[in-house]
Amino acid sequence: MSNLEQTLSIIKPDAVERNLENEIKEMFKSNGFTILKEKKIKIEKSEAEKFYKVHQTKPFYSDLCDYLSSGPIVVIVLEKENAVLGNRELMGATNPKDAEEGTIRKKYGISIDKNSVHGSDSVENAKIEIDFFFKD
Ligand code: UDP
Ligand code: MG
């Protein structure tokens, strides 16, 4: 059965700052993802707070929102069979130290907070996150 999905990726400020945008996009493409939409933007902290609302009770919430709004990011809609899980696998573990060889976070992540990419964690959240950045 075919199960074409879309998921949201964000290339975070630490990676954009190091000019890793193209290398990371190449990793998506070479792993079979189609880039349907993309834009480079800078968001306000208030928008980051909305985006990361699920984490509002976490101790790292404020720092996380400061960070996501600290510099340009690239938001990308990826499409592939089982894209949500596939992108989570390609990203690797939240903490780059725990990420598998060959994953984006292993290759480029600096630390648990500067871990280079975001990826939706479920089909439901992918829809919400894609709408968040691309609803006209
Ligand atoms: N994060 C952090 N400290 C932590 C856990 C998470 O700074 O102890 C940041 C990190 O940038 C992570 C984001 O919060 O990517 C969202 O956390 P989540 O648990 O959703 O991880 P992800 O889905 O990004 O792997
Ligand atoms: Mg998450």
Coordinates of C-alpha atoms and ligand atoms in Angstrom, one line a residue:
M1 CA 0.0 0.0 0.0
S2 CA 1.3 3.4 -0.9
N3 CA 1.5 5.9 2.0
L4 CA 2.7 9.2 0.6
E5 CA 3.2 11.7 3.4
Q6 CA 4.4 15.2 3.9
T7 CA 6.4 16.4 6.9
L8 CA 7.9 19.7 8.0
S9 CA 11.6 20.1 8.3
I10 CA 13.4 23.2 9.7
I11 CA 17.0 23.9 9.1
K12 CA 17.8 25.6 12.4
P13 CA 19.9 28.8 13.0
D14 CA 23.1 26.9 13.9
A15 CA 23.1 25.1 10.5
V16 CA 22.0 28.1 8.4
E17 CA 24.8 30.1 10.1
R18 CA 27.4 27.5 9.1
N19 CA 26.0 27.4 5.5
L20 CA 24.9 23.8 5.7
E21 CA 21.6 24.5 4.0
N22 CA 22.5 22.9 0.7
E23 CA 24.3 19.9 2.2
I24 CA 21.3 19.1 4.4
K25 CA 18.9 19.5 1.4
E26 CA 21.1 17.1 -0.6
M27 CA 20.8 14.6 2.2
F28 CA 17.0 14.9 1.9
K29 CA 17.1 14.4 -1.8
S30 CA 19.6 11.5 -1.8
N31 CA 17.3 9.8 0.7
G32 CA 14.3 10.0 -1.6
F33 CA 12.5 13.0 -0.3
T34 CA 11.0 15.6 -2.6
I35 CA 11.2 19.2 -1.5
L36 CA 7.7 20.5 -2.2
K37 CA 8.1 24.0 -0.6
E38 CA 10.8 25.9 1.1
K39 CA 11.5 29.4 2.3
K40 CA 14.2 31.1 4.4
I41 CA 12.7 33.3 7.1
K42 CA 13.5 34.8 10.4
I43 CA 10.8 34.5 13.0
E44 CA 9.9 36.4 16.2
K45 CA 10.2 34.8 19.6
S46 CA 6.4 35.0 19.9
E47 CA 6.1 32.9 16.8
A48 CA 8.6 30.4 18.1
E49 CA 6.6 30.2 21.3
K50 CA 3.5 29.3 19.3
F51 CA 5.4 26.7 17.2
Y52 CA 6.9 25.0 20.2
K53 CA 3.8 25.3 22.4
V54 CA 3.8 21.6 23.2
H55 CA 7.1 22.3 25.1
Q56 CA 5.8 25.2 27.1
T57 CA 6.1 23.5 30.5
K58 CA 9.7 22.3 29.8
P59 CA 12.6 24.0 31.5
F60 CA 14.3 24.5 28.2
Y61 CA 11.3 26.2 26.5
S62 CA 12.3 29.9 26.8
D63 CA 15.9 29.2 25.6
L64 CA 14.6 27.0 22.8
C65 CA 12.3 29.8 21.6
D66 CA 15.1 32.4 21.9
Y67 CA 17.3 30.1 19.9
L68 CA 14.8 29.4 17.1
S69 CA 14.2 33.1 16.6
S70 CA 17.9 34.0 16.9
G71 CA 18.7 33.9 13.2
P72 CA 17.5 32.8 9.7
I73 CA 15.9 29.3 9.4
V74 CA 14.8 27.4 6.4
V75 CA 11.4 25.8 6.6
I76 CA 10.8 22.9 4.2
V77 CA 7.9 20.6 3.2
L78 CA 9.2 17.2 2.4
E79 CA 7.3 14.4 0.7
K80 CA 8.0 10.7 0.5
E81 CA 6.4 7.4 1.4
N82 CA 6.2 7.4 5.2
A83 CA 7.9 10.7 5.3
V84 CA 7.3 11.5 8.9
L85 CA 9.1 8.5 10.3
G86 CA 11.7 8.5 7.5
N87 CA 12.7 12.1 8.3
R88 CA 12.9 11.3 12.0
E89 CA 15.3 8.5 11.1
L90 CA 17.3 10.6 8.8
M91 CA 17.6 13.4 11.5
G92 CA 18.8 11.1 14.2
A93 CA 18.3 11.4 18.0
T94 CA 17.6 14.8 19.6
N95 CA 21.0 14.8 21.3
P96 CA 23.7 14.6 18.5
K97 CA 25.8 12.5 20.9
D98 CA 23.2 9.8 20.7
A99 CA 22.5 10.1 17.0
E100 CA 23.4 7.2 14.7
E101 CA 26.2 7.4 12.1
G102 CA 24.9 8.8 8.8
T103 CA 22.2 11.0 10.4
I104 CA 21.9 14.7 10.0
R105 CA 22.3 15.4 13.7
K106 CA 25.3 13.1 14.0
K107 CA 27.0 14.8 11.0
Y108 CA 26.1 18.4 11.8
G109 CA 24.6 18.8 15.3
I110 CA 26.6 20.7 17.9
S111 CA 24.6 20.0 21.1
I112 CA 21.2 19.0 22.3
D113 CA 19.9 22.5 21.8
K114 CA 21.9 23.3 18.6
N115 CA 21.0 20.2 16.8
S116 CA 20.6 21.6 13.3
V117 CA 17.2 20.4 12.3
H118 CA 13.6 20.0 13.4
G119 CA 11.2 17.3 12.1
S120 CA 7.5 16.7 12.7
D121 CA 6.9 13.8 15.1
S122 CA 3.6 12.6 13.8
V123 CA 1.3 12.9 10.7
E124 CA -1.1 15.0 12.7
N125 CA 1.6 17.4 13.9
A126 CA 3.1 17.5 10.4
K127 CA -0.2 18.9 9.1
I128 CA -0.4 21.5 11.9
E129 CA 3.3 22.5 11.4
I130 CA 3.1 22.7 7.6
D131 CA 0.0 25.0 8.0
F132 CA 1.8 27.1 10.6
F133 CA 4.4 28.1 8.0
F134 CA 2.7 27.7 4.7
K135 CA -0.9 28.5 5.1
D136 CA -1.6 31.6 2.9
Ligands
UDP1 N1 15.8 20.7 23.5 C1 16.7 21.2 24.3 N2 17.0 20.6 25.5 C2 16.4 19.4 25.9 C3 15.5 18.8 25.0 C4 15.2 19.5 23.8 O1 17.2 22.3 24.1 O2 16.7 18.9 26.9 C5 15.5 21.3 22.2 C6 16.1 20.7 21.0 O3 16.5 21.7 20.1 C7 15.0 19.9 20.4 C8 13.8 20.7 20.7 O4 14.1 21.3 22.0 O5 15.2 19.7 19.0 C9 12.5 20.0 20.8 O6 12.6 18.9 21.6 P1 12.0 17.5 21.2 O7 12.0 16.7 22.4 O8 10.7 17.7 20.5 O9 13.1 17.0 20.2 P2 13.1 16.7 18.6 O10 11.7 16.3 18.2 O11 13.5 18.0 18.0 O12 14.1 15.6 18.4
MG2 MG 9.9 17.2 18.7

